[in-house]
XYZ file of C-alpha atoms in Angstrom:
554
model
C 0.011 0.028 -0.035
C 1.450 3.279 -1.071
C 1.713 6.138 1.509
C -0.036 9.198 0.942
C 1.952 12.248 -0.245
C 2.062 15.108 2.358
C 2.224 18.415 0.489
C 4.097 20.864 2.564
C 4.062 24.720 2.541
C 6.989 26.894 1.945
C 7.806 27.560 5.530
C 7.736 23.934 6.400
C 10.070 23.244 3.540
C 12.596 25.899 4.877
C 12.307 24.323 8.314
C 12.805 20.750 7.086
C 16.010 21.938 5.242
C 17.359 23.753 8.306
C 16.871 20.741 10.304
C 18.446 18.451 7.770
C 21.442 20.829 7.756
C 21.681 20.661 11.540
C 21.135 24.394 11.907
C 18.701 23.905 14.888
C 18.148 21.375 17.494
C 14.528 22.400 18.554
C 12.139 24.483 16.621
C 10.936 27.424 18.523
C 8.135 29.877 17.182
C 6.224 32.709 18.609
C 3.373 34.982 18.318
C 4.446 38.533 19.200
C 1.547 40.928 19.291
C 1.690 44.452 20.446
C -1.006 45.057 23.191
C -2.611 48.128 21.570
C -5.836 46.549 20.575
C -8.040 43.260 20.324
C -6.558 40.576 18.039
C -8.628 39.947 14.616
C -9.010 36.968 12.388
C -5.917 37.861 10.547
C -3.894 37.260 14.004
C -5.617 33.998 14.302
C -3.942 32.762 11.096
C -0.559 33.913 12.598
C -1.211 32.080 15.870
C -2.411 28.906 14.433
C 0.425 28.910 12.090
C 3.093 29.536 14.647
C 1.586 27.004 17.071
C 1.044 24.434 14.354
C 4.636 24.617 13.192
C 5.764 24.140 16.875
C 3.492 21.191 17.462
C 4.576 19.591 14.146
C 8.130 19.698 14.846
C 7.639 18.768 18.565
C 9.112 22.331 19.314
C 8.170 25.088 21.564
C 5.593 27.997 20.999
C 5.969 31.352 22.833
C 3.323 34.005 23.500
C 5.224 37.350 23.582
C 4.087 40.819 23.849
C 5.934 43.465 21.909
C 5.259 46.150 24.466
C 7.816 48.830 23.482
C 5.396 51.681 22.691
C 3.658 52.529 26.056
C 1.414 55.191 24.390
C -0.858 52.823 22.973
C -0.664 49.592 25.267
C -2.968 48.622 27.881
C -3.259 45.694 30.471
C -6.904 45.161 29.072
C -5.520 44.271 25.632
C -2.876 41.994 27.139
C -5.722 40.031 29.029
C -7.895 39.759 26.056
C -4.877 38.656 23.876
C -3.906 35.870 26.322
C -7.745 34.765 26.492
C -7.969 34.613 22.489
C -4.672 32.482 22.266
C -5.882 30.155 24.826
C -9.418 29.854 23.248
C -7.674 28.948 19.800
C -6.057 26.133 21.621
C -2.412 27.496 21.290
C -0.532 25.859 23.964
C 2.291 28.536 25.409
C 2.494 26.273 28.509
C 0.973 29.109 30.650
C 4.252 31.150 30.385
C 3.922 34.710 28.948
C 6.815 36.676 27.656
C 7.085 40.463 27.404
C 9.721 42.555 25.341
C 9.712 44.843 28.256
C 11.203 42.173 30.438
C 14.416 42.475 28.137
C 14.837 46.247 28.297
C 18.095 45.954 30.326
C 19.410 43.374 27.814
C 18.262 45.716 24.968
C 20.093 48.682 26.546
C 23.147 46.556 26.921
C 22.990 45.544 23.298
C 22.795 49.146 22.242
C 25.821 49.883 24.283
C 27.566 47.048 22.457
C 26.825 48.531 19.090
C 28.130 51.990 20.185
C 31.427 50.332 21.433
C 31.681 48.605 18.007
C 31.245 51.914 16.333
C 27.793 50.765 14.854
C 25.695 53.144 16.701
C 25.626 56.907 17.330
C 23.510 59.362 19.223
C 21.925 61.853 16.828
C 20.400 65.225 17.632
C 18.506 65.912 14.382
C 14.746 66.308 14.776
C 12.175 63.681 13.537
C 11.544 66.029 10.286
C 15.412 66.377 9.620
C 15.881 62.812 9.983
C 13.284 62.123 7.423
C 14.736 64.849 5.104
C 18.263 63.468 5.260
C 16.930 59.907 4.655
C 16.367 60.634 0.898
C 13.976 58.824 -1.193
C 13.451 55.680 -3.015
C 15.364 57.039 -6.003
C 17.692 59.327 -4.252
C 20.309 58.266 -1.586
C 20.304 59.861 1.935
C 22.957 61.954 3.339
C 24.882 61.489 6.742
C 23.850 63.046 9.816
C 26.322 65.909 10.950
C 26.359 63.733 14.337
C 27.306 60.468 12.579
C 31.020 60.748 13.360
C 30.865 61.416 17.189
C 33.555 59.406 19.024
C 32.706 56.159 20.772
C 33.341 57.806 24.034
C 31.034 60.714 23.407
C 28.199 58.409 22.112
C 28.488 56.263 25.229
C 28.196 59.253 27.506
C 25.427 60.717 25.700
C 23.279 57.529 25.495
C 23.834 57.049 29.266
C 22.683 60.587 29.907
C 19.598 59.906 27.692
C 18.887 56.893 29.887
C 19.254 59.077 33.031
C 16.704 61.449 31.808
C 19.047 64.237 31.272
C 17.549 65.427 27.890
C 14.008 66.329 26.860
C 11.737 64.050 24.954
C 12.470 63.917 21.300
C 15.817 65.962 21.559
C 18.130 63.007 20.942
C 17.801 59.466 19.479
C 20.121 56.616 19.010
C 20.695 55.377 15.469
C 22.343 52.281 14.046
C 25.147 53.182 11.747
C 24.750 51.228 8.695
C 24.468 52.840 5.159
C 22.824 56.160 4.204
C 23.134 55.163 0.355
C 21.459 51.712 0.939
C 18.691 50.946 -1.702
C 16.605 49.826 1.255
C 15.522 52.747 3.199
C 15.138 50.696 6.374
C 19.040 50.363 6.358
C 19.691 54.246 6.194
C 20.822 54.563 9.748
C 17.376 53.803 11.470
C 16.481 55.014 14.859
C 16.764 52.260 17.356
C 16.159 54.192 20.785
C 14.160 57.412 21.580
C 13.456 59.532 24.630
C 9.912 59.241 25.573
C 8.819 59.655 29.260
C 5.819 57.509 29.526
C 4.581 55.207 32.237
C 4.742 51.690 30.911
C 2.233 48.916 31.956
C 4.784 46.472 32.794
C 7.913 48.523 33.890
C 6.199 51.625 35.297
C 8.607 54.692 35.243
C 11.895 52.819 35.337
C 12.720 53.788 31.767
C 12.450 57.141 29.918
C 14.247 55.690 26.627
C 12.468 52.954 24.653
C 13.784 50.751 21.998
C 12.112 50.726 18.503
C 10.406 47.806 17.165
C 12.798 46.918 14.483
C 15.647 46.765 17.131
C 13.832 45.208 19.820
C 12.024 42.445 17.928
C 15.160 40.533 16.613
C 16.759 40.758 20.121
C 13.591 39.341 21.836
C 13.607 36.422 19.231
C 17.454 35.773 19.810
C 17.093 35.807 23.746
C 14.124 33.264 23.673
C 15.936 31.045 21.191
C 13.385 31.312 18.426
C 14.359 29.622 15.498
C 12.023 30.807 12.737
C 10.503 34.521 13.250
C 7.430 34.018 10.986
C 5.704 37.461 10.031
C 3.572 38.907 7.369
C 4.957 40.175 4.191
C 5.091 43.893 5.093
C 8.073 43.081 7.095
C 9.883 41.663 4.116
C 11.787 44.972 3.615
C 12.777 45.072 7.230
C 14.361 41.685 7.011
C 17.983 42.975 6.393
C 17.797 45.134 9.309
C 16.674 42.156 11.471
C 19.690 40.174 10.184
C 21.923 43.124 10.643
C 20.871 43.327 14.366
C 21.207 39.717 15.142
C 24.662 39.441 13.421
C 26.100 42.629 14.754
C 25.115 41.492 18.333
C 26.745 38.145 17.689
C 24.079 35.813 18.811
C 24.684 32.208 18.356
C 22.165 30.231 16.323
C 20.400 33.577 15.235
C 16.684 33.314 14.256
C 15.630 33.388 10.741
C 12.792 35.676 9.547
C 10.283 34.234 6.963
C 7.342 36.196 5.612
C 3.919 35.099 4.539
C 0.834 36.520 3.026
C -1.566 38.188 5.266
C -5.171 37.198 5.474
C -7.469 39.585 3.787
C -11.394 39.032 4.084
C -13.647 40.850 1.888
C -15.879 43.271 3.262
C -14.682 43.265 6.793
C -12.963 45.857 8.885
C -9.837 44.661 10.532
C -7.748 47.757 10.758
C -7.160 48.661 14.596
C -7.590 52.419 14.091
C -10.845 51.816 12.265
C -12.292 49.367 14.862
C -11.061 51.833 17.570
C -13.009 54.687 16.027
C -16.057 52.415 15.799
C -16.003 51.631 19.574
C -15.198 54.922 20.672
C -18.087 56.551 18.913
C -20.395 53.900 20.016
C -21.128 52.618 16.500
C -20.537 49.090 17.783
C -20.882 47.468 21.157
C -17.145 47.447 22.098
C -14.068 45.553 20.587
C -16.187 42.135 20.900
C -19.180 43.409 19.028
C -20.348 40.335 16.931
C -20.316 42.269 13.697
C -16.520 42.716 13.887
C -14.031 39.989 13.136
C -11.865 40.393 16.365
C -11.311 37.062 17.806
C -13.309 38.028 20.698
C -16.071 39.176 18.388
C -16.109 35.748 16.662
C -16.073 33.849 20.021
C -19.050 35.900 21.121
C -20.924 35.533 17.964
C -20.567 31.754 18.152
C -17.700 30.701 16.134
C -15.616 27.830 17.260
C -11.845 27.317 17.410
C -12.274 24.100 15.179
C -14.077 26.329 12.479
C -11.187 28.835 12.486
C -8.658 26.197 12.311
C -10.548 24.587 9.309
C -10.756 27.892 7.656
C -6.921 28.499 8.056
C -6.430 25.033 6.541
C -8.547 25.850 3.560
C -6.908 29.226 2.694
C -3.262 27.749 3.223
C 0.003 29.602 3.554
C 1.542 31.352 0.493
C 3.755 34.315 -0.465
C 1.256 35.951 -2.770
C -1.367 38.311 -1.272
C -5.066 37.505 -2.137
C -8.600 38.266 -0.719
C -10.591 35.428 0.747
C -14.529 35.606 0.437
C -16.158 36.036 3.814
C -18.639 33.376 2.325
C -15.892 30.712 3.040
C -15.589 31.627 6.725
C -19.389 31.407 6.905
C -19.387 27.949 5.212
C -16.626 26.374 7.594
C -18.755 27.367 10.696
C -21.976 25.828 9.215
C -19.973 22.784 8.524
C -18.473 22.666 11.864
C -22.071 23.259 13.735
C -24.153 21.100 11.360
C -23.543 17.635 13.012
C -23.412 18.955 16.478
C -25.952 21.755 17.141
C -29.557 20.857 18.345
C -32.345 21.526 15.809
C -34.645 24.012 17.834
C -37.945 25.611 16.887
C -37.829 29.419 17.208
C -40.417 31.847 15.736
C -38.802 35.032 15.144
C -41.700 37.030 13.564
C -44.671 35.426 15.451
C -48.378 35.311 14.657
C -50.853 33.334 16.737
C -52.355 30.146 15.220
C -55.333 28.842 16.915
C -56.677 25.182 16.179
C -60.506 25.827 16.802
C -61.273 21.905 17.063
C -58.499 21.173 19.423
C -59.718 20.547 22.969
C -59.490 23.660 25.209
C -57.254 23.189 28.171
C -55.515 20.207 26.609
C -51.774 19.743 26.239
C -49.837 16.807 24.982
C -46.344 15.925 24.151
C -44.452 15.082 20.992
C -40.829 13.626 20.700
C -38.513 15.548 18.365
C -35.189 14.650 17.101
C -32.223 16.824 18.661
C -30.402 16.488 15.259
C -31.287 14.468 12.182
C -27.510 14.519 11.081
C -26.582 12.658 14.425
C -28.688 9.544 15.086
C -27.158 9.187 18.506
C -28.053 12.666 19.625
C -31.654 11.468 20.836
C -34.785 13.161 21.185
C -36.603 15.611 23.480
C -40.076 16.424 24.494
C -41.917 19.575 23.210
C -45.553 20.529 24.340
C -48.462 21.185 22.134
C -51.867 22.824 22.775
C -54.707 24.705 21.049
C -52.750 28.118 20.577
C -49.453 28.094 18.846
C -47.109 30.636 17.236
C -45.779 30.422 13.574
C -43.681 32.547 11.463
C -45.658 35.344 9.768
C -44.050 34.553 6.461
C -45.656 31.069 6.741
C -49.134 32.466 6.095
C -50.384 34.356 3.169
C -53.862 35.562 2.385
C -53.414 35.514 -1.430
C -50.357 33.344 -2.304
C -48.562 33.126 -5.494
C -48.179 29.827 -7.175
C -45.955 27.169 -5.730
C -46.497 28.698 -2.350
C -47.000 25.376 -0.083
C -47.429 26.979 3.331
C -50.793 28.200 5.137
C -53.260 30.081 3.137
C -57.132 29.804 3.304
C -58.161 26.104 2.363
C -54.743 24.808 2.438
C -53.393 21.965 4.615
C -49.775 21.875 5.875
C -47.973 19.715 8.411
C -47.019 21.111 11.725
C -43.365 19.678 12.115
C -43.458 16.488 14.231
C -47.109 17.210 15.232
C -50.404 17.213 13.038
C -51.761 18.253 9.680
C -53.741 21.601 10.067
C -55.903 23.171 7.522
C -56.550 26.995 7.260
C -60.160 28.004 7.862
C -59.897 31.720 8.280
C -57.883 34.571 9.892
C -58.191 37.860 11.706
C -56.782 41.413 10.982
C -56.342 44.490 13.079
C -57.539 47.920 11.946
C -54.236 48.420 9.856
C -54.895 45.216 7.776
C -52.279 43.178 9.637
C -52.779 39.632 10.274
C -53.274 38.894 14.036
C -54.658 35.480 14.350
C -54.900 32.591 11.879
C -57.711 29.883 12.525
C -57.132 26.273 11.646
C -58.569 22.741 12.237
C -56.553 19.670 12.893
C -56.994 16.059 11.965
C -56.229 13.703 14.917
C -55.424 10.857 12.682
C -52.416 12.722 11.302
C -50.490 12.658 14.571
C -46.688 12.319 13.921
C -45.642 8.742 14.256
C -49.025 7.361 13.203
C -47.847 6.594 9.667
C -50.674 8.375 8.232
C -50.606 7.941 4.399
C -54.269 8.851 3.404
C -53.314 12.117 1.907
C -50.208 14.284 1.429
C -49.217 17.745 1.996
C -46.435 19.794 0.506
C -45.526 22.193 3.067
C -44.271 21.533 6.612
C -43.861 24.545 8.969
C -42.423 24.947 12.395
C -44.201 26.337 15.364
C -43.868 26.891 19.250
C -46.518 26.230 21.848
C -47.828 29.621 23.105
C -48.643 28.316 26.533
C -44.933 27.791 27.454
C -42.893 29.859 24.880
C -39.822 31.334 25.944
C -39.734 35.111 25.106
C -36.321 36.018 24.106
C -34.255 38.769 22.409
C -32.674 37.587 19.119
C -30.092 39.460 17.211
C -29.733 39.174 13.391
C -26.337 40.398 11.884
C -25.383 41.277 8.489
C -21.960 42.628 7.254
C -20.856 45.894 8.984
C -20.011 47.511 5.536
C -22.169 47.849 2.523
C -21.041 45.049 0.260
C -21.754 46.856 -2.979
C -20.182 50.121 -2.045
C -17.118 48.679 -0.441
C -15.182 49.159 2.688
C -14.468 52.902 2.648
C -16.127 56.064 1.455
C -14.155 58.446 -0.560
C -13.206 60.508 2.611
C -11.705 57.402 4.136
C -14.536 56.839 6.479
C -15.931 53.554 7.013
C -18.987 52.786 4.654
C -21.271 51.589 7.528
C -24.231 49.359 6.734
C -27.183 50.693 8.691
C -28.859 47.177 8.647
C -25.908 45.484 9.939
C -27.888 44.597 13.303
C -31.729 43.904 13.674
C -32.906 43.309 17.261
C -36.020 41.198 17.602
C -37.638 41.547 21.101
C -39.888 38.742 22.339
C -39.305 36.150 19.774
C -41.057 32.963 20.627
C -38.835 30.060 21.301
C -39.140 26.403 22.587
C -39.639 26.601 26.270
C -36.294 24.817 27.058
C -34.268 27.526 25.398
C -35.000 29.944 28.323
C -32.528 27.910 30.249
C -29.748 28.049 27.524
C -26.424 29.257 28.861
C -23.787 31.618 27.323
C -21.972 30.016 24.543
C -24.438 27.266 23.701
C -25.154 27.107 20.132
C -28.319 25.926 18.426
C -29.853 25.687 14.752
C -33.198 27.343 14.768
C -35.044 25.501 12.057
C -35.069 27.705 8.842
C -33.517 30.652 10.470
C -29.781 29.890 11.056
C -27.395 29.112 13.683
C -27.538 30.928 16.917
C -25.438 31.222 20.013
C -26.437 32.527 23.441
C -24.669 35.971 23.933
C -21.784 35.883 26.736
C -22.271 39.655 27.350
C -25.978 40.423 27.636
C -27.635 37.213 28.677
C -28.890 36.667 32.223
C -30.088 33.532 33.960
C -33.466 32.544 32.550
C -33.200 35.469 29.938
C -30.774 34.544 27.175
C -29.954 36.686 24.464
C -29.352 34.869 20.988
C -26.914 36.169 18.289
C -27.180 34.669 14.833
C -23.912 33.189 13.997
C -24.658 32.482 10.231
C -27.748 32.064 8.145
C -28.505 28.463 6.752
C -28.060 29.444 3.068
C -24.382 29.621 1.497
C -23.192 31.167 -1.616
C -19.755 29.404 -1.133
C -18.967 26.152 -2.801
C -15.931 24.442 -1.779
C -13.574 23.135 -4.424
C -13.730 19.568 -5.397
C-alpha cells in the first residue's frame, strides 16, 4: 500500500532544510502581538500557523508581547490577547513573555553597538531625519552627528537613559549605510527618549527601543528559530539580520514572511475598529459584527471552525482576498453535526386550532439532530394556541406557495396536519390570528398515508414559549459600495444589526447558557450571547444563516 504524499508549504520546506543541515536542534516559534488593541481573524492565522509548526516539529511556541510603545498599550489588551490565544488552543505552557522584560538586555545591546562603532547619538529632529533619509530614487546623506566618538556616544546614551535630555531631543541610530537602496537600512533610529509610564515597567525607563531593534533581540534571547511574520516586514528583514549579526548571537533566528489574510467586506484595521468602538457605533471590541477573535467567539464561531478555515486558505507568499462566505461555510459545516435543531419563531403570529380541545396539552418527541442518530430526542408540548412565522401564512399566495393560506393544509413539524379556515386582522390590515382545524389521525408517528401535504412549518406552543431577544447580523459594511467612502470613513451598513424583542422560542431555550449554540430551524445557527444574557433570559446572536453562496473546491 502506497503512503499518502503530504504536501508541505514553503515554510515547512525551509524548516525541513534547516533541520537536515543541523542549523537548529529544537524548533521554537512565537506569536508576538503589540498589546494596543484586540486581535482579529488575521492574527488567528498567525497564531495557528506558529503554534501548528511548533507542534508539528515537537518544538516550543511562545506568546510574547511586543510592548515597546507605552502610549498605546493597555493591560486590558494583554488580558484579551491571552484569552484569545488560549481559546484557539495554542499551548504556550502558561508562560507569557514580554519585550519589556528584556529592556536591560536591549540597553546593553545598544551599548555594545556603540562600542563597536555601529551606533551613534543623533540630535537631528524627526523631520530632519526624514529629510536626510532621501527617497526611493535618491540616496540619503549622513547626519552631522554620525562621526561622534565612541566615548561621546556612550556618555550621551547614558545621559539619555538618566533623563538628562528632553523628549525627542536625541535618538540613538544604527550606523549602517545612508546610500542603501533599502531605506530601512539608512541609519534607522533604534532608541528614542519618551517619558511614558509603561504598563509593565512603570517609570523605570525614559528611553524605549524601536520595534525593528527590539524584535530580533527578543527572538534571539528566547531562542526562536523561525521568526514568522507577514509580508510587510519583508523589507525590514535586512535590518533584522543586521541586528542579530552585529550583536553576535549564536544560532540567530531566521525571519520568514507569508501573506496576510484579507477578508472581503470586513474591517480589521485597529484604528478603524477603535473609532467604531469610541463613537459607540459598535458594542465594544467584541461586537459580533466585527471580526476580532473576541467578536467571533461572542458571535458563536468555534476554534475548530477557524482552524478549518485556515487550513482551507493555506499559507503562501502571494497576497489575495478570501471571500467572507468561506468563513461562513466552515462554521456551518462545524455546527451542522453537533448543534441541536430547535424551533424558534422570530416574527410570530398566533395560530388557533379551533377544534383542538381547550385546556388540553400533549407532548411530542422531536429529534435533537437528524444528522446525528445518537443525539436522541426531546419532548415538546402542544396545545390549542401556537405561534408560527408570519411569512408562513399568506392571504393571497402566489403559485408554488406551499405553506398556510385559506383552504390549504400543511404539516406542523412533528405534530399534526392543520387546515386554514380563516384569519383575523387589525384595523391596519395586519394579520393577528390564523384559524385552523386539525386532523387527529395525522399525529406524527402514526404513519398516516391517506393524503399528502407539500408544506411543513415549524411552530412553538404559546402556553410555554420562551420570550427572548434575538439579534440578526449582516456585514458591517455595505457590500456593494466597498469598505471605505471617498473621504476614508467606513461605509457603515445601517442594517448590520436587527434586534428582535420577544421572539417565541421552545420553552427549554429559556435555560440556555452563554456559549451554547443551536440551529433554529429555517432561520440559521444561533449562539447565546456571553455579554448581555442573564439566567433565564438568554439573548441569542445569529452566527450565520443556513444558506451559503460558497462552494468548496472539489
